[in-house]
Amino acid sequence: MIDRRASVRLLLIGVLLTLLFGCAQQPREKIIPYTPVQSKQLAKAAALESQGNFSAAAAIYEALAASAVSPKRDEWLLWAADAYLQDGDTDAARRALRRVHLEGLPAPARLLARLVEAELRLAENRSDAALRILAGAPPSEAPMALQARFHRIRAEAFQINGDLLASARELSTLDLLLDVREERLDTQLRLLRTLTGMPEYALTQRAPSDVFADWLDLAHVLKISGAQWDDTALVQW
């Protein structure tokens, strides 16, 4: 299965290769001028990522960046950093990310750089730093997968900090951005487990108009009833 964090990059590769080979009617200046070798290597990297071989894909991105100029050089280095991160090689991810110049990169790439940086901070047990990097909300025009990753990271950082309510709010927002049933169910389970881990009084501290109110009410009912619930119960609900 493709890691969720790779989905946007794989989509971009597919779109760009389609533009190169299948959309001759488009204005020439809008087509990324990949060489046949670059196109082949990008397709190979995408296939490797789909197979979970992130380190090999990262090596291809770095090799492509070595012979490219900005901003494409920087975007490929960023993709390498992200792939290394998915492979668990945080040192290689940091080295690649340090070489990225954000000037001239498109907005989705700049957001991806923030996400990679924030995940590296989490790996360093610096959840406060991760939250500072991802302060506020992601751009509304950002790809949904990047917005989902943004809220997933913030939820984890708040959880580490012990701010369960804030973590649950991030999970609630994340739930609305997902379209895969299994991913939504997993997120909803995490959300309820987070809320039911809070003191009972904290579940009643919200405004009636709070869009988060339904989750708080459900968690409150489960909390005061002492009802036993599991994955099956939530699916039926």
Short mmCIF file of C-alpha atoms in Angstrom, two decimals:
data_model
loop_
_atom_site.label_atom_id
_atom_site.label_comp_id
_atom_site.label_asym_id
_atom_site.label_seq_id
_atom_site.Cartn_x
_atom_site.Cartn_y
_atom_site.Cartn_z
CA MET A 1 0.00 0.00 0.00
CA ILE A 2 1.23 3.49 -0.83
CA ASP A 3 2.06 5.56 2.24
CA ARG A 4 -0.43 8.44 2.57
CA ARG A 5 2.44 10.92 2.66
CA ALA A 6 3.57 9.86 -0.80
CA SER A 7 0.20 10.27 -2.46
CA VAL A 8 0.52 13.93 -3.43
CA ARG A 9 4.00 13.48 -4.87
CA LEU A 10 2.93 10.45 -6.90
CA LEU A 11 -0.08 12.36 -8.17
CA LEU A 12 2.10 15.27 -9.25
CA ILE A 13 4.48 12.94 -11.07
CA GLY A 14 1.60 11.33 -12.89
CA VAL A 15 0.08 14.65 -13.88
CA LEU A 16 3.38 16.04 -15.13
CA LEU A 17 4.19 12.95 -17.16
CA THR A 18 0.71 13.05 -18.66
CA LEU A 19 1.23 16.66 -19.63
CA LEU A 20 4.52 15.76 -21.24
CA PHE A 21 3.35 12.82 -23.32
CA GLY A 22 -0.40 13.12 -23.68
CA CYS A 23 -1.47 16.73 -23.85
CA ALA A 24 0.00 18.23 -27.01
CA GLN A 25 -2.91 20.63 -27.25
CA GLN A 26 -1.76 22.48 -24.13
CA PRO A 27 0.34 25.67 -24.55
CA ARG A 28 3.98 24.67 -24.72
CA GLU A 29 5.08 27.02 -21.94
CA LYS A 30 2.82 25.18 -19.49
CA ILE A 31 4.48 21.81 -20.09
CA ILE A 32 7.37 20.93 -17.79
CA PRO A 33 10.32 20.33 -20.14
CA TYR A 34 11.40 16.95 -18.81
CA THR A 35 13.87 15.05 -20.87
CA PRO A 36 13.00 11.45 -21.76
CA VAL A 37 15.59 10.27 -19.23
CA GLN A 38 14.09 12.41 -16.46
CA SER A 39 10.59 11.21 -17.28
CA LYS A 40 11.70 7.59 -17.15
CA GLN A 41 13.45 8.11 -13.83
CA LEU A 42 10.43 9.86 -12.32
CA ALA A 43 8.19 7.00 -13.38
CA LYS A 44 10.66 4.54 -11.85
CA ALA A 45 10.75 6.49 -8.58
CA ALA A 46 6.95 6.54 -8.45
CA ALA A 47 6.84 2.78 -8.95
CA LEU A 48 9.40 2.24 -6.20
CA GLU A 49 7.39 4.37 -3.79
CA SER A 50 4.23 2.45 -4.61
CA GLN A 51 6.15 -0.69 -3.61
CA GLY A 52 7.33 0.89 -0.35
CA ASN A 53 10.95 1.17 -1.49
CA PHE A 54 11.32 4.78 -0.39
CA SER A 55 15.11 4.85 -0.01
CA ALA A 56 15.64 3.82 -3.63
CA ALA A 57 13.09 6.39 -4.78
CA ALA A 58 14.84 9.08 -2.72
CA ALA A 59 18.16 8.22 -4.34
CA ILE A 60 16.59 8.74 -7.77
CA TYR A 61 15.17 12.12 -6.77
CA GLU A 62 18.57 13.20 -5.45
CA ALA A 63 20.28 12.06 -8.64
CA LEU A 64 17.77 14.03 -10.72
CA ALA A 65 18.29 17.10 -8.54
CA ALA A 66 22.06 16.88 -9.00
CA SER A 67 21.73 17.62 -12.70
CA ALA A 68 18.85 20.12 -12.48
CA VAL A 69 18.49 23.83 -11.80
CA SER A 70 16.12 25.59 -9.43
CA PRO A 71 13.24 25.45 -8.83
CA LYS A 72 12.97 21.86 -10.10
CA ARG A 73 16.23 20.96 -8.35
CA ASP A 74 14.75 22.07 -5.04
CA GLU A 75 11.45 20.30 -5.55
CA TRP A 76 13.23 17.04 -6.30
CA LEU A 77 15.44 17.46 -3.23
CA LEU A 78 12.28 18.04 -1.22
CA TRP A 79 10.75 14.85 -2.61
CA ALA A 80 13.95 13.04 -1.66
CA ALA A 81 13.77 14.40 1.88
CA ASP A 82 10.17 13.25 2.20
CA ALA A 83 10.93 9.80 0.82
CA TYR A 84 13.86 9.38 3.21
CA LEU A 85 11.57 10.43 6.05
CA GLN A 86 9.03 7.79 5.09
CA ASP A 87 11.86 5.25 5.06
CA GLY A 88 12.72 6.24 8.63
CA ASP A 89 16.09 7.74 7.68
CA THR A 90 15.72 11.07 9.44
CA ASP A 91 19.39 11.97 9.06
CA ALA A 92 19.23 11.66 5.27
CA ALA A 93 15.92 13.55 5.28
CA ARG A 94 17.49 16.44 7.21
CA ARG A 95 20.49 16.58 4.88
CA ALA A 96 18.29 16.72 1.81
CA LEU A 97 15.91 19.27 3.32
CA ARG A 98 18.76 21.59 4.30
CA ARG A 99 19.70 21.85 0.62
CA VAL A 100 16.23 22.96 -0.46
CA HIS A 101 15.72 26.63 -1.36
CA LEU A 102 12.05 27.48 -1.03
CA GLU A 103 12.19 30.57 -3.21
CA GLY A 104 10.44 29.91 -6.50
CA LEU A 105 8.75 26.70 -5.37
CA PRO A 106 4.98 26.40 -5.87
CA ALA A 107 2.74 26.74 -2.83
CA PRO A 108 2.10 22.97 -2.41
CA ALA A 109 5.84 22.32 -2.35
CA ARG A 110 6.38 25.01 0.29
CA LEU A 111 3.66 23.43 2.40
CA LEU A 112 5.25 20.00 1.94
CA ALA A 113 8.54 21.44 3.19
CA ARG A 114 6.81 22.62 6.35
CA LEU A 115 5.25 19.20 6.85
CA VAL A 116 8.56 17.41 6.46
CA GLU A 117 10.23 19.86 8.84
CA ALA A 118 7.45 19.39 11.41
CA GLU A 119 7.68 15.59 11.24
CA LEU A 120 11.42 15.81 11.74
CA ARG A 121 10.79 17.87 14.87
CA LEU A 122 8.40 15.20 16.14
CA ALA A 123 11.11 12.60 15.52
CA GLU A 124 13.36 14.73 17.73
CA ASN A 125 10.69 14.80 20.49
CA ARG A 126 10.16 18.52 19.86
CA SER A 127 6.39 18.64 19.56
CA ASP A 128 6.23 22.34 20.46
CA ALA A 129 8.55 23.15 17.57
CA ALA A 130 6.38 21.07 15.23
CA LEU A 131 3.32 23.04 16.27
CA ARG A 132 5.10 26.35 15.71
CA ILE A 133 6.01 25.26 12.18
CA LEU A 134 2.38 24.31 11.53
CA ALA A 135 0.75 27.25 13.29
CA GLY A 136 -2.66 28.31 12.04
CA ALA A 137 -4.44 26.47 9.27
CA PRO A 138 -3.17 25.08 5.97
CA PRO A 139 -4.01 27.04 2.81
CA SER A 140 -7.55 26.19 1.73
CA GLU A 141 -6.36 25.70 -1.85
CA ALA A 142 -3.73 23.13 -0.82
CA PRO A 143 -4.24 19.53 -2.02
CA MET A 144 -6.50 17.61 0.34
CA ALA A 145 -3.80 15.03 1.06
CA LEU A 146 -1.45 17.77 2.27
CA GLN A 147 -4.19 19.35 4.40
CA ALA A 148 -4.91 15.93 5.91
CA ARG A 149 -1.23 15.40 6.68
CA PHE A 150 -1.10 18.86 8.28
CA HIS A 151 -3.88 18.02 10.75
CA ARG A 152 -2.54 14.51 11.36
CA ILE A 153 0.83 15.93 12.46
CA ARG A 154 -0.80 18.56 14.68
CA ALA A 155 -3.01 15.92 16.30
CA GLU A 156 0.06 13.85 17.15
CA ALA A 157 1.94 16.86 18.50
CA PHE A 158 -0.96 17.93 20.74
CA GLN A 159 -1.32 14.34 21.95
CA ILE A 160 2.35 14.28 22.92
CA ASN A 161 1.90 17.59 24.75
CA GLY A 162 -1.04 16.17 26.70
CA ASP A 163 -3.55 18.57 25.14
CA LEU A 164 -6.13 15.91 24.39
CA LEU A 165 -8.93 18.30 23.46
CA ALA A 166 -6.79 20.07 20.87
CA SER A 167 -5.62 16.72 19.52
CA ALA A 168 -9.20 15.54 19.19
CA ARG A 169 -10.20 18.72 17.36
CA GLU A 170 -7.43 18.11 14.83
CA LEU A 171 -8.63 14.53 14.37
CA SER A 172 -12.17 15.79 13.84
CA THR A 173 -10.95 18.10 11.08
CA LEU A 174 -8.83 15.31 9.62
CA ASP A 175 -11.86 13.02 9.49
CA LEU A 176 -13.66 15.45 7.18
CA LEU A 177 -10.72 15.48 4.75
CA LEU A 178 -10.50 11.71 4.27
CA ASP A 179 -12.40 9.76 1.64
CA VAL A 180 -11.17 6.22 2.33
CA ARG A 181 -13.60 4.45 4.66
CA GLU A 182 -10.93 2.53 6.57
CA GLU A 183 -8.88 5.67 7.17
CA ARG A 184 -11.94 7.55 8.42
CA LEU A 185 -12.86 4.72 10.78
CA ASP A 186 -9.32 4.61 12.16
CA THR A 187 -9.35 8.38 12.69
CA GLN A 188 -12.77 8.30 14.37
CA LEU A 189 -11.62 5.55 16.74
CA ARG A 190 -8.56 7.59 17.67
CA LEU A 191 -10.79 10.60 18.18
CA LEU A 192 -13.16 8.79 20.54
CA ARG A 193 -10.32 7.14 22.45
CA THR A 194 -8.72 10.55 22.90
CA LEU A 195 -11.93 12.16 24.16
CA THR A 196 -12.90 9.34 26.50
CA GLY A 197 -9.45 9.63 28.03
CA MET A 198 -10.35 13.13 29.25
CA PRO A 199 -12.06 13.99 32.56
CA GLU A 200 -15.85 14.01 32.36
CA TYR A 201 -16.18 17.74 33.13
CA ALA A 202 -13.90 18.65 30.20
CA LEU A 203 -16.35 17.07 27.75
CA THR A 204 -19.05 19.60 28.67
CA GLN A 205 -16.92 22.73 28.31
CA ARG A 206 -17.93 23.98 24.88
CA ALA A 207 -20.33 26.34 23.18
CA PRO A 208 -23.61 24.82 21.90
CA SER A 209 -22.72 25.92 18.35
CA ASP A 210 -19.38 24.13 18.42
CA VAL A 211 -19.10 21.96 15.29
CA PHE A 212 -17.18 19.54 17.48
CA ALA A 213 -20.17 19.22 19.85
CA ASP A 214 -21.49 15.90 18.51
CA TRP A 215 -18.20 14.13 19.18
CA LEU A 216 -18.03 15.63 22.66
CA ASP A 217 -21.60 14.54 23.39
CA LEU A 218 -20.94 10.98 22.19
CA ALA A 219 -17.77 10.73 24.24
CA HIS A 220 -19.60 12.14 27.27
CA VAL A 221 -22.37 9.53 26.97
CA LEU A 222 -19.81 6.75 26.69
CA LYS A 223 -17.91 8.16 29.66
CA ILE A 224 -20.83 8.49 32.08
CA SER A 225 -22.53 5.24 31.02
CA GLY A 226 -19.42 3.16 31.37
CA ALA A 227 -20.49 1.42 28.18
CA GLN A 228 -18.03 -0.91 26.56
CA TRP A 229 -17.35 -0.11 22.91
CA ASP A 230 -14.97 -1.29 20.27
CA ASP A 231 -14.31 -1.01 16.55
CA THR A 232 -17.44 -3.04 15.73
CA ALA A 233 -19.66 -0.80 17.83
CA LEU A 234 -18.36 2.31 16.11
CA VAL A 235 -18.88 0.80 12.66
CA GLN A 236 -22.50 0.01 13.55
CA TRP A 237 -22.94 3.53 14.93
#
